[in-house]
Structures are given as C-alpha cells and as structure tokens.
Amino acid sequence: MNHDEILRIHGEALELFGTRVHAVRDDQWEAPTPCTEWSVRDLVNHLTAEQLWVPRLVRDGATIGEVGTDFDGDRLGVDPASVWDRAAVAAVAAFSEPGALNRTVHLSYGSSPADAYCVQMMADAVVHSWDLSRAIGADEHLPDGLATAALREVEPYAPGLVASGLFAPAIEPPADADDLTRLLCLLGRRP
C-alpha cells in the first residue's frame, strides 16, 4: 500500500473501533471479551493506550524507555468514549503529519518504519473491533477492505504471535471462509 492508502485504511479502522466504543452501554464495561484476560473496559483501554503512544513514538521520536510507564494503567477515566476519541484523533494526526510515515519508530521489538507501524496499528484495531463487537452484541461483520488489509498484514507473522503467548493457537477456517473469518481463525478467535 502507498502512504495515502495506509492513512486511509488506518483512519477507517480507528473510526470503526470508535463506533463500537460509542455503542458500549454503561452496564457492559465489565463484560468479558474474546480476549479472555480482558473485560470490555480493559480492551478499550488497551487500544486507547496504543493510540496515546503514537504521537510520542512517531512525532517526537521517543523510545519505549523514554515513554516508560506514562500510559500504563487505566487511561479511560469516567468518560471512556471521549478519551478514546481524543487518543484516536491524536494518533491519526501524528501519522498524517508530512513525512511521518517515512520516519523510524522505536518499538518494543526494535526499530521499524513508521508506515509499517501504522499498518500494524490498523490490523490491531480491526481485530479488536470484532472482539468488542462480539463482547457488546454489536454487528460482527466488518468492512471487507479492512478485513483483507488486516489479514495481509498479520499472515506473515501470525505464527510468532501465537508463539508469544499473546494469542490462542490458530483455528482451521472453513474452506469457503472470507477474509474476516480467515483473520479471526488465524488469531485463535472463533467466529
């Protein structure tokens, strides 16, 4: 994908997740999610904190060590949807700055091109949009273009994700599976 496509699909993924965040009812924040260690609040907090990292890593060139524990713990406060919105806007703005996708970012596993980091963040938002949809009973169908882009991103390194213990073992998808089903099965989810 070229940089314009990366920015477009990243923005769409964050917008999709945001629509699900705004659909969470007050009585659903402690509900379980497909991420067995996380409640709905934990899941939204995770993705919100990830967005908070973006300006520091992309715009400021900070390292993981320099950011330290700034975004640890609960970042959502009493108005999770508003906190998500502000974090998402800041992340999109940081990635959209002139030349931002040409920079190098310093991640937990080493240095990476910022455009690759943006695509990883898109894939994470897509997968967690499905997780959040399932948890709150929202529509689990996601736009085909997002599912396809996320699948293309994750396929090459999915075995490493499973080996890390962060994801359940892959599940064999049905022979006629669409890209969303293939993506979810690859990451150990049961669509």
Short mmCIF file of N, CA and C in Angstrom, two decimals:
data_model
loop_
_atom_site.label_atom_id
_atom_site.label_comp_id
_atom_site.label_asym_id
_atom_site.label_seq_id
_atom_site.Cartn_x
_atom_site.Cartn_y
_atom_site.Cartn_z
N MET A 1 0.83 -1.18 0.00
CA MET A 1 0.00 0.00 0.00
C MET A 1 0.88 1.25 0.00
N ASN A 2 0.42 2.26 -0.70
CA ASN A 2 1.14 3.53 -0.64
C ASN A 2 0.71 4.28 0.62
N HIS A 3 1.37 5.38 0.91
CA HIS A 3 1.11 6.09 2.17
C HIS A 3 -0.32 6.62 2.27
N ASP A 4 -0.87 7.09 1.16
CA ASP A 4 -2.26 7.57 1.20
C ASP A 4 -3.21 6.44 1.56
N GLU A 5 -2.99 5.26 0.99
CA GLU A 5 -3.83 4.11 1.29
C GLU A 5 -3.67 3.68 2.75
N ILE A 6 -2.44 3.69 3.23
CA ILE A 6 -2.19 3.33 4.62
C ILE A 6 -2.94 4.27 5.57
N LEU A 7 -2.83 5.56 5.33
CA LEU A 7 -3.52 6.53 6.18
C LEU A 7 -5.04 6.37 6.10
N ARG A 8 -5.55 6.12 4.91
CA ARG A 8 -6.99 5.95 4.75
C ARG A 8 -7.49 4.74 5.52
N ILE A 9 -6.83 3.61 5.35
CA ILE A 9 -7.32 2.39 5.98
C ILE A 9 -7.09 2.41 7.49
N HIS A 10 -6.02 3.05 7.93
CA HIS A 10 -5.79 3.22 9.37
C HIS A 10 -6.91 4.07 9.97
N GLY A 11 -7.23 5.18 9.31
CA GLY A 11 -8.32 6.03 9.79
C GLY A 11 -9.65 5.30 9.83
N GLU A 12 -9.92 4.49 8.81
CA GLU A 12 -11.17 3.71 8.78
C GLU A 12 -11.22 2.71 9.93
N ALA A 13 -10.09 2.08 10.23
CA ALA A 13 -10.05 1.10 11.31
C ALA A 13 -10.31 1.76 12.66
N LEU A 14 -9.71 2.93 12.88
CA LEU A 14 -9.94 3.63 14.14
C LEU A 14 -11.38 4.13 14.24
N GLU A 15 -11.92 4.57 13.13
CA GLU A 15 -13.32 5.01 13.12
C GLU A 15 -14.25 3.85 13.44
N LEU A 16 -13.98 2.69 12.86
CA LEU A 16 -14.78 1.50 13.13
C LEU A 16 -14.74 1.15 14.62
N PHE A 17 -13.54 1.10 15.18
CA PHE A 17 -13.43 0.79 16.60
C PHE A 17 -14.16 1.84 17.42
N GLY A 18 -14.03 3.09 17.04
CA GLY A 18 -14.71 4.16 17.76
C GLY A 18 -16.22 4.01 17.75
N THR A 19 -16.80 3.57 16.63
CA THR A 19 -18.25 3.37 16.61
C THR A 19 -18.66 2.29 17.61
N ARG A 20 -17.81 1.28 17.76
CA ARG A 20 -18.11 0.23 18.74
C ARG A 20 -17.94 0.75 20.17
N VAL A 21 -16.92 1.58 20.41
CA VAL A 21 -16.73 2.16 21.74
C VAL A 21 -17.96 2.98 22.13
N HIS A 22 -18.46 3.76 21.20
CA HIS A 22 -19.62 4.60 21.49
C HIS A 22 -20.90 3.78 21.66
N ALA A 23 -20.89 2.53 21.24
CA ALA A 23 -22.06 1.66 21.39
C ALA A 23 -22.06 0.90 22.73
N VAL A 24 -20.96 0.97 23.48
CA VAL A 24 -20.90 0.26 24.76
C VAL A 24 -21.88 0.90 25.73
N ARG A 25 -22.78 0.07 26.28
CA ARG A 25 -23.71 0.56 27.30
C ARG A 25 -23.01 0.61 28.65
N ASP A 26 -23.53 1.41 29.54
CA ASP A 26 -22.93 1.56 30.87
C ASP A 26 -22.78 0.23 31.59
N ASP A 27 -23.71 -0.70 31.37
CA ASP A 27 -23.66 -1.98 32.06
C ASP A 27 -22.77 -3.02 31.35
N GLN A 28 -22.06 -2.62 30.30
CA GLN A 28 -21.24 -3.58 29.54
C GLN A 28 -19.74 -3.42 29.77
N TRP A 29 -19.31 -2.41 30.49
CA TRP A 29 -17.87 -2.15 30.60
C TRP A 29 -17.10 -3.28 31.28
N GLU A 30 -17.75 -4.04 32.13
CA GLU A 30 -17.06 -5.15 32.80
C GLU A 30 -17.36 -6.50 32.15
N ALA A 31 -18.07 -6.50 31.04
CA ALA A 31 -18.40 -7.74 30.33
C ALA A 31 -17.13 -8.39 29.77
N PRO A 32 -17.14 -9.73 29.65
CA PRO A 32 -15.97 -10.42 29.08
C PRO A 32 -15.87 -10.18 27.58
N THR A 33 -14.67 -10.39 27.06
CA THR A 33 -14.42 -10.27 25.62
C THR A 33 -13.77 -11.57 25.14
N PRO A 34 -13.63 -11.74 23.83
CA PRO A 34 -12.89 -12.89 23.32
C PRO A 34 -11.43 -12.92 23.78
N CYS A 35 -10.90 -11.79 24.19
CA CYS A 35 -9.57 -11.73 24.79
C CYS A 35 -9.77 -12.11 26.25
N THR A 36 -9.55 -13.36 26.57
CA THR A 36 -10.02 -13.94 27.84
C THR A 36 -9.52 -13.23 29.08
N GLU A 37 -8.43 -12.50 28.99
CA GLU A 37 -7.91 -11.79 30.15
C GLU A 37 -8.52 -10.39 30.31
N TRP A 38 -9.31 -9.95 29.33
CA TRP A 38 -9.78 -8.58 29.31
C TRP A 38 -11.29 -8.45 29.36
N SER A 39 -11.74 -7.47 30.12
CA SER A 39 -13.13 -7.03 30.05
C SER A 39 -13.25 -6.03 28.89
N VAL A 40 -14.46 -5.58 28.64
CA VAL A 40 -14.66 -4.55 27.61
C VAL A 40 -13.81 -3.33 27.95
N ARG A 41 -13.83 -2.91 29.20
CA ARG A 41 -13.05 -1.74 29.60
C ARG A 41 -11.56 -1.97 29.37
N ASP A 42 -11.06 -3.16 29.73
CA ASP A 42 -9.65 -3.48 29.51
C ASP A 42 -9.29 -3.41 28.03
N LEU A 43 -10.16 -3.95 27.18
CA LEU A 43 -9.91 -3.95 25.74
C LEU A 43 -9.86 -2.53 25.19
N VAL A 44 -10.84 -1.71 25.56
CA VAL A 44 -10.87 -0.33 25.09
C VAL A 44 -9.67 0.43 25.65
N ASN A 45 -9.32 0.18 26.90
CA ASN A 45 -8.16 0.84 27.50
C ASN A 45 -6.88 0.46 26.74
N HIS A 46 -6.75 -0.82 26.39
CA HIS A 46 -5.58 -1.29 25.64
C HIS A 46 -5.43 -0.51 24.33
N LEU A 47 -6.50 -0.46 23.56
CA LEU A 47 -6.39 0.21 22.26
C LEU A 47 -6.24 1.73 22.42
N THR A 48 -6.84 2.29 23.45
CA THR A 48 -6.67 3.72 23.71
C THR A 48 -5.21 4.02 24.06
N ALA A 49 -4.64 3.23 24.95
CA ALA A 49 -3.23 3.44 25.32
C ALA A 49 -2.32 3.31 24.10
N GLU A 50 -2.63 2.34 23.22
CA GLU A 50 -1.82 2.21 22.00
C GLU A 50 -1.85 3.49 21.18
N GLN A 51 -3.02 4.12 21.09
CA GLN A 51 -3.12 5.37 20.32
C GLN A 51 -2.35 6.49 21.02
N LEU A 52 -2.35 6.49 22.33
CA LEU A 52 -1.62 7.52 23.07
C LEU A 52 -0.11 7.44 22.82
N TRP A 53 0.39 6.25 22.55
CA TRP A 53 1.81 6.06 22.26
C TRP A 53 2.21 6.70 20.92
N VAL A 54 1.29 6.73 19.97
CA VAL A 54 1.64 7.10 18.59
C VAL A 54 2.30 8.48 18.49
N PRO A 55 1.71 9.54 19.05
CA PRO A 55 2.39 10.84 18.91
C PRO A 55 3.80 10.84 19.51
N ARG A 56 3.97 10.19 20.62
CA ARG A 56 5.29 10.17 21.26
C ARG A 56 6.30 9.43 20.38
N LEU A 57 5.90 8.29 19.82
CA LEU A 57 6.83 7.49 19.01
C LEU A 57 7.05 8.07 17.62
N VAL A 58 5.98 8.51 16.98
CA VAL A 58 6.06 8.95 15.58
C VAL A 58 6.47 10.42 15.48
N ARG A 59 5.78 11.27 16.19
CA ARG A 59 6.05 12.70 16.10
C ARG A 59 7.31 13.10 16.86
N ASP A 60 7.43 12.58 18.09
CA ASP A 60 8.53 13.00 18.96
C ASP A 60 9.79 12.15 18.82
N GLY A 61 9.67 10.97 18.21
CA GLY A 61 10.82 10.09 18.06
C GLY A 61 11.26 9.44 19.36
N ALA A 62 10.38 9.40 20.35
CA ALA A 62 10.72 8.83 21.65
C ALA A 62 10.93 7.32 21.55
N THR A 63 11.69 6.81 22.48
CA THR A 63 11.88 5.36 22.59
C THR A 63 10.93 4.82 23.65
N ILE A 64 10.79 3.51 23.68
CA ILE A 64 9.95 2.86 24.69
C ILE A 64 10.43 3.26 26.08
N GLY A 65 11.72 3.26 26.28
CA GLY A 65 12.28 3.63 27.59
C GLY A 65 11.97 5.06 27.98
N GLU A 66 11.98 5.97 27.01
CA GLU A 66 11.68 7.37 27.30
C GLU A 66 10.22 7.57 27.67
N VAL A 67 9.34 6.82 27.04
CA VAL A 67 7.91 6.93 27.36
C VAL A 67 7.64 6.23 28.69
N GLY A 68 8.34 5.13 28.91
CA GLY A 68 8.25 4.43 30.19
C GLY A 68 6.83 3.98 30.53
N THR A 69 6.36 4.38 31.70
CA THR A 69 5.05 3.94 32.19
C THR A 69 3.98 5.02 32.02
N ASP A 70 4.24 6.00 31.17
CA ASP A 70 3.30 7.12 31.01
C ASP A 70 1.88 6.68 30.67
N PHE A 71 1.73 5.59 29.96
CA PHE A 71 0.40 5.17 29.50
C PHE A 71 -0.05 3.86 30.14
N ASP A 72 0.59 3.47 31.22
CA ASP A 72 0.18 2.27 31.95
C ASP A 72 -1.08 2.57 32.76
N GLY A 73 -1.75 1.51 33.15
CA GLY A 73 -2.94 1.65 33.99
C GLY A 73 -4.15 2.10 33.21
N ASP A 74 -5.19 2.40 33.95
CA ASP A 74 -6.45 2.81 33.33
C ASP A 74 -6.34 4.24 32.82
N ARG A 75 -6.51 4.39 31.53
CA ARG A 75 -6.44 5.71 30.89
C ARG A 75 -7.83 6.27 30.60
N LEU A 76 -8.89 5.48 30.84
CA LEU A 76 -10.22 5.83 30.35
C LEU A 76 -11.00 6.77 31.26
N GLY A 77 -10.71 6.77 32.54
CA GLY A 77 -11.43 7.65 33.46
C GLY A 77 -12.92 7.42 33.45
N VAL A 78 -13.68 8.50 33.64
CA VAL A 78 -15.14 8.38 33.77
C VAL A 78 -15.87 8.51 32.44
N ASP A 79 -15.16 8.89 31.38
CA ASP A 79 -15.79 9.06 30.07
C ASP A 79 -14.94 8.36 29.00
N PRO A 80 -14.99 7.02 29.00
CA PRO A 80 -14.13 6.25 28.10
C PRO A 80 -14.25 6.63 26.62
N ALA A 81 -15.46 6.88 26.15
CA ALA A 81 -15.63 7.18 24.72
C ALA A 81 -14.93 8.49 24.34
N SER A 82 -15.01 9.49 25.19
CA SER A 82 -14.34 10.76 24.89
C SER A 82 -12.82 10.61 24.94
N VAL A 83 -12.34 9.83 25.89
CA VAL A 83 -10.89 9.60 25.97
C VAL A 83 -10.42 8.86 24.72
N TRP A 84 -11.18 7.83 24.30
CA TRP A 84 -10.85 7.12 23.06
C TRP A 84 -10.80 8.11 21.89
N ASP A 85 -11.84 8.93 21.76
CA ASP A 85 -11.90 9.87 20.63
C ASP A 85 -10.66 10.75 20.57
N ARG A 86 -10.27 11.32 21.70
CA ARG A 86 -9.10 12.21 21.72
C ARG A 86 -7.82 11.45 21.36
N ALA A 87 -7.68 10.23 21.88
CA ALA A 87 -6.49 9.43 21.57
C ALA A 87 -6.44 9.07 20.09
N ALA A 88 -7.58 8.70 19.53
CA ALA A 88 -7.63 8.32 18.11
C ALA A 88 -7.31 9.51 17.21
N VAL A 89 -7.86 10.66 17.53
CA VAL A 89 -7.59 11.87 16.74
C VAL A 89 -6.10 12.21 16.79
N ALA A 90 -5.51 12.11 17.97
CA ALA A 90 -4.07 12.42 18.11
C ALA A 90 -3.22 11.43 17.33
N ALA A 91 -3.59 10.16 17.33
CA ALA A 91 -2.82 9.15 16.58
C ALA A 91 -2.92 9.40 15.08
N VAL A 92 -4.13 9.65 14.60
CA VAL A 92 -4.31 9.93 13.17
C VAL A 92 -3.52 11.17 12.78
N ALA A 93 -3.56 12.20 13.61
CA ALA A 93 -2.83 13.44 13.31
C ALA A 93 -1.33 13.19 13.26
N ALA A 94 -0.81 12.41 14.19
CA ALA A 94 0.64 12.14 14.21
C ALA A 94 1.08 11.37 12.96
N PHE A 95 0.32 10.35 12.58
CA PHE A 95 0.67 9.59 11.39
C PHE A 95 0.51 10.42 10.12
N SER A 96 -0.39 11.42 10.14
CA SER A 96 -0.70 12.20 8.95
C SER A 96 0.22 13.40 8.74
N GLU A 97 1.07 13.72 9.70
CA GLU A 97 1.99 14.84 9.53
C GLU A 97 2.88 14.60 8.30
N PRO A 98 3.24 15.65 7.59
CA PRO A 98 4.12 15.47 6.43
C PRO A 98 5.40 14.71 6.81
N GLY A 99 5.68 13.66 6.07
CA GLY A 99 6.89 12.86 6.28
C GLY A 99 6.83 11.87 7.42
N ALA A 100 5.74 11.85 8.17
CA ALA A 100 5.67 10.98 9.35
C ALA A 100 5.84 9.51 9.00
N LEU A 101 5.23 9.06 7.91
CA LEU A 101 5.31 7.64 7.57
C LEU A 101 6.68 7.24 7.02
N ASN A 102 7.53 8.21 6.77
CA ASN A 102 8.91 7.92 6.34
C ASN A 102 9.87 7.81 7.51
N ARG A 103 9.40 8.12 8.70
CA ARG A 103 10.27 8.09 9.88
C ARG A 103 10.50 6.67 10.36
N THR A 104 11.39 6.55 11.32
CA THR A 104 11.64 5.29 12.01
C THR A 104 11.10 5.44 13.42
N VAL A 105 10.40 4.40 13.89
CA VAL A 105 9.90 4.40 15.27
C VAL A 105 10.63 3.29 16.03
N HIS A 106 10.72 3.49 17.32
CA HIS A 106 11.44 2.55 18.18
C HIS A 106 10.42 1.81 19.04
N LEU A 107 10.16 0.56 18.66
CA LEU A 107 9.14 -0.25 19.31
C LEU A 107 9.78 -1.25 20.26
N SER A 108 8.95 -2.00 20.93
CA SER A 108 9.46 -2.96 21.93
C SER A 108 10.36 -4.02 21.30
N TYR A 109 10.15 -4.33 20.04
CA TYR A 109 10.94 -5.36 19.36
C TYR A 109 12.05 -4.78 18.48
N GLY A 110 12.23 -3.46 18.53
CA GLY A 110 13.29 -2.83 17.76
C GLY A 110 12.76 -1.70 16.89
N SER A 111 13.62 -1.18 16.05
CA SER A 111 13.24 -0.08 15.18
C SER A 111 12.41 -0.59 14.01
N SER A 112 11.49 0.25 13.56
CA SER A 112 10.58 -0.12 12.48
C SER A 112 10.23 1.11 11.67
N PRO A 113 9.98 0.95 10.37
CA PRO A 113 9.47 2.08 9.60
C PRO A 113 8.10 2.49 10.14
N ALA A 114 7.84 3.78 10.20
CA ALA A 114 6.57 4.26 10.73
C ALA A 114 5.38 3.80 9.90
N ASP A 115 5.56 3.64 8.58
CA ASP A 115 4.43 3.17 7.78
C ASP A 115 4.05 1.74 8.15
N ALA A 116 5.03 0.90 8.46
CA ALA A 116 4.75 -0.46 8.90
C ALA A 116 4.05 -0.46 10.26
N TYR A 117 4.47 0.42 11.14
CA TYR A 117 3.84 0.56 12.45
C TYR A 117 2.38 0.98 12.29
N CYS A 118 2.11 1.90 11.38
CA CYS A 118 0.74 2.35 11.12
C CYS A 118 -0.13 1.19 10.65
N VAL A 119 0.40 0.36 9.77
CA VAL A 119 -0.37 -0.79 9.27
C VAL A 119 -0.60 -1.79 10.40
N GLN A 120 0.38 -2.00 11.26
CA GLN A 120 0.18 -2.89 12.42
C GLN A 120 -0.93 -2.36 13.32
N MET A 121 -0.93 -1.06 13.55
CA MET A 121 -1.96 -0.45 14.39
C MET A 121 -3.34 -0.60 13.75
N MET A 122 -3.40 -0.50 12.43
CA MET A 122 -4.66 -0.71 11.73
C MET A 122 -5.16 -2.12 11.96
N ALA A 123 -4.28 -3.12 11.79
CA ALA A 123 -4.69 -4.51 11.95
C ALA A 123 -5.18 -4.78 13.37
N ASP A 124 -4.50 -4.22 14.35
CA ASP A 124 -4.91 -4.40 15.74
C ASP A 124 -6.29 -3.81 15.97
N ALA A 125 -6.54 -2.64 15.41
CA ALA A 125 -7.86 -2.00 15.57
C ALA A 125 -8.95 -2.82 14.90
N VAL A 126 -8.65 -3.42 13.76
CA VAL A 126 -9.64 -4.24 13.06
C VAL A 126 -10.00 -5.47 13.90
N VAL A 127 -9.00 -6.19 14.35
CA VAL A 127 -9.25 -7.40 15.14
C VAL A 127 -10.00 -7.05 16.42
N HIS A 128 -9.57 -6.00 17.09
CA HIS A 128 -10.23 -5.64 18.34
C HIS A 128 -11.62 -5.03 18.11
N SER A 129 -11.89 -4.53 16.92
CA SER A 129 -13.26 -4.10 16.60
C SER A 129 -14.18 -5.31 16.61
N TRP A 130 -13.71 -6.41 16.07
CA TRP A 130 -14.52 -7.63 16.10
C TRP A 130 -14.67 -8.11 17.54
N ASP A 131 -13.57 -8.11 18.31
CA ASP A 131 -13.64 -8.54 19.71
C ASP A 131 -14.68 -7.72 20.47
N LEU A 132 -14.62 -6.40 20.29
CA LEU A 132 -15.54 -5.52 21.00
C LEU A 132 -16.97 -5.73 20.51
N SER A 133 -17.13 -5.93 19.22
CA SER A 133 -18.46 -6.21 18.67
C SER A 133 -19.06 -7.45 19.30
N ARG A 134 -18.29 -8.49 19.38
CA ARG A 134 -18.78 -9.74 19.98
C ARG A 134 -19.13 -9.52 21.45
N ALA A 135 -18.29 -8.79 22.16
CA ALA A 135 -18.49 -8.59 23.60
C ALA A 135 -19.76 -7.81 23.92
N ILE A 136 -20.09 -6.84 23.07
CA ILE A 136 -21.24 -5.99 23.38
C ILE A 136 -22.48 -6.34 22.56
N GLY A 137 -22.39 -7.38 21.73
CA GLY A 137 -23.53 -7.79 20.92
C GLY A 137 -23.79 -6.90 19.72
N ALA A 138 -22.77 -6.22 19.24
CA ALA A 138 -22.90 -5.38 18.05
C ALA A 138 -22.68 -6.22 16.79
N ASP A 139 -22.92 -5.63 15.65
CA ASP A 139 -22.72 -6.29 14.37
C ASP A 139 -21.26 -6.72 14.24
N GLU A 140 -21.03 -8.02 14.07
CA GLU A 140 -19.66 -8.54 13.97
C GLU A 140 -19.11 -8.49 12.56
N HIS A 141 -19.94 -8.18 11.59
CA HIS A 141 -19.44 -8.07 10.22
C HIS A 141 -18.62 -6.79 10.12
N LEU A 142 -17.44 -6.89 9.57
CA LEU A 142 -16.57 -5.73 9.39
C LEU A 142 -16.38 -5.49 7.89
N PRO A 143 -16.10 -4.27 7.50
CA PRO A 143 -15.90 -3.99 6.07
C PRO A 143 -14.84 -4.91 5.45
N ASP A 144 -15.17 -5.44 4.28
CA ASP A 144 -14.27 -6.39 3.61
C ASP A 144 -12.87 -5.82 3.40
N GLY A 145 -12.78 -4.57 3.00
CA GLY A 145 -11.46 -3.98 2.74
C GLY A 145 -10.59 -3.96 3.98
N LEU A 146 -11.18 -3.67 5.14
CA LEU A 146 -10.41 -3.68 6.38
C LEU A 146 -9.98 -5.08 6.76
N ALA A 147 -10.90 -6.03 6.61
CA ALA A 147 -10.56 -7.42 6.95
C ALA A 147 -9.44 -7.94 6.05
N THR A 148 -9.51 -7.62 4.78
CA THR A 148 -8.48 -8.07 3.83
C THR A 148 -7.13 -7.43 4.15
N ALA A 149 -7.13 -6.13 4.42
CA ALA A 149 -5.87 -5.45 4.74
C ALA A 149 -5.26 -6.00 6.03
N ALA A 150 -6.09 -6.25 7.03
CA ALA A 150 -5.59 -6.79 8.29
C ALA A 150 -5.05 -8.21 8.11
N LEU A 151 -5.74 -9.01 7.32
CA LEU A 151 -5.27 -10.37 7.06
C LEU A 151 -3.91 -10.34 6.35
N ARG A 152 -3.77 -9.51 5.36
CA ARG A 152 -2.50 -9.41 4.64
C ARG A 152 -1.37 -8.98 5.57
N GLU A 153 -1.68 -8.10 6.51
CA GLU A 153 -0.68 -7.64 7.46
C GLU A 153 -0.26 -8.75 8.42
N VAL A 154 -1.23 -9.46 8.94
CA VAL A 154 -0.98 -10.41 10.03
C VAL A 154 -0.44 -11.76 9.55
N GLU A 155 -0.84 -12.20 8.38
CA GLU A 155 -0.46 -13.53 7.90
C GLU A 155 1.04 -13.84 8.03
N PRO A 156 1.93 -12.94 7.61
CA PRO A 156 3.35 -13.29 7.65
C PRO A 156 3.91 -13.54 9.06
N TYR A 157 3.37 -12.88 10.07
CA TYR A 157 3.94 -13.04 11.40
C TYR A 157 2.99 -13.67 12.41
N ALA A 158 1.86 -14.20 11.96
CA ALA A 158 0.90 -14.83 12.87
C ALA A 158 1.51 -15.95 13.71
N PRO A 159 2.35 -16.82 13.13
CA PRO A 159 2.94 -17.88 13.97
C PRO A 159 3.74 -17.32 15.15
N GLY A 160 4.41 -16.20 14.95
CA GLY A 160 5.15 -15.58 16.04
C GLY A 160 4.24 -15.02 17.12
N LEU A 161 3.07 -14.54 16.72
CA LEU A 161 2.11 -14.04 17.70
C LEU A 161 1.61 -15.16 18.59
N VAL A 162 1.32 -16.29 17.99
CA VAL A 162 0.88 -17.44 18.77
C VAL A 162 2.00 -17.91 19.69
N ALA A 163 3.21 -17.97 19.17
CA ALA A 163 4.36 -18.41 19.97
C ALA A 163 4.62 -17.46 21.15
N SER A 164 4.24 -16.19 21.01
CA SER A 164 4.45 -15.22 22.09
C SER A 164 3.53 -15.46 23.27
N GLY A 165 2.48 -16.24 23.06
CA GLY A 165 1.50 -16.47 24.11
C GLY A 165 0.43 -15.39 24.17
N LEU A 166 0.50 -14.39 23.30
CA LEU A 166 -0.48 -13.32 23.31
C LEU A 166 -1.77 -13.70 22.60
N PHE A 167 -1.71 -14.75 21.79
CA PHE A 167 -2.88 -15.18 21.04
C PHE A 167 -3.07 -16.68 21.20
N ALA A 168 -4.30 -17.11 21.11
CA ALA A 168 -4.60 -18.54 21.14
C ALA A 168 -4.11 -19.18 19.84
N PRO A 169 -3.90 -20.48 19.85
CA PRO A 169 -3.49 -21.16 18.62
C PRO A 169 -4.51 -20.95 17.50
N ALA A 170 -4.00 -20.93 16.28
CA ALA A 170 -4.85 -20.75 15.12
C ALA A 170 -5.88 -21.88 15.03
N ILE A 171 -7.00 -21.55 14.43
CA ILE A 171 -8.09 -22.50 14.19
C ILE A 171 -8.20 -22.67 12.68
N GLU A 172 -8.45 -23.87 12.24
CA GLU A 172 -8.62 -24.11 10.80
C GLU A 172 -9.92 -23.47 10.33
N PRO A 173 -9.84 -22.51 9.39
CA PRO A 173 -11.07 -21.89 8.90
C PRO A 173 -11.80 -22.81 7.93
N PRO A 174 -13.09 -22.58 7.73
CA PRO A 174 -13.81 -23.34 6.70
C PRO A 174 -13.19 -23.10 5.33
N ALA A 175 -13.35 -24.04 4.45
CA ALA A 175 -12.76 -23.94 3.11
C ALA A 175 -13.23 -22.70 2.36
N ASP A 176 -14.47 -22.29 2.59
CA ASP A 176 -15.04 -21.15 1.88
C ASP A 176 -15.00 -19.86 2.71
N ALA A 177 -14.10 -19.79 3.68
CA ALA A 177 -14.04 -18.66 4.60
C ALA A 177 -13.70 -17.36 3.89
N ASP A 178 -14.35 -16.30 4.30
CA ASP A 178 -14.00 -14.97 3.80
C ASP A 178 -12.77 -14.48 4.56
N ASP A 179 -12.26 -13.32 4.17
CA ASP A 179 -11.01 -12.82 4.78
C ASP A 179 -11.17 -12.53 6.27
N LEU A 180 -12.33 -12.04 6.70
CA LEU A 180 -12.53 -11.78 8.12
C LEU A 180 -12.46 -13.08 8.91
N THR A 181 -13.14 -14.11 8.44
CA THR A 181 -13.11 -15.39 9.12
C THR A 181 -11.71 -15.97 9.14
N ARG A 182 -10.99 -15.86 8.04
CA ARG A 182 -9.61 -16.35 7.99
C ARG A 182 -8.73 -15.60 8.99
N LEU A 183 -8.90 -14.26 9.06
CA LEU A 183 -8.13 -13.44 10.00
C LEU A 183 -8.41 -13.87 11.44
N LEU A 184 -9.66 -14.00 11.78
CA LEU A 184 -10.04 -14.35 13.14
C LEU A 184 -9.55 -15.74 13.51
N CYS A 185 -9.69 -16.69 12.61
CA CYS A 185 -9.20 -18.05 12.87
C CYS A 185 -7.69 -18.07 13.02
N LEU A 186 -7.01 -17.30 12.22
CA LEU A 186 -5.55 -17.22 12.28
C LEU A 186 -5.10 -16.75 13.66
N LEU A 187 -5.90 -15.89 14.29
CA LEU A 187 -5.56 -15.34 15.60
C LEU A 187 -6.27 -16.05 16.75
N GLY A 188 -6.78 -17.24 16.48
CA GLY A 188 -7.35 -18.07 17.53
C GLY A 188 -8.74 -17.68 17.98
N ARG A 189 -9.42 -16.86 17.21
CA ARG A 189 -10.79 -16.50 17.56
C ARG A 189 -11.77 -17.46 16.89
N ARG A 190 -12.93 -17.62 17.50
CA ARG A 190 -13.96 -18.50 16.96
C ARG A 190 -15.13 -17.66 16.46
N PRO A 191 -15.11 -17.35 15.15
CA PRO A 191 -16.20 -16.51 14.60
C PRO A 191 -17.57 -17.18 14.68
#
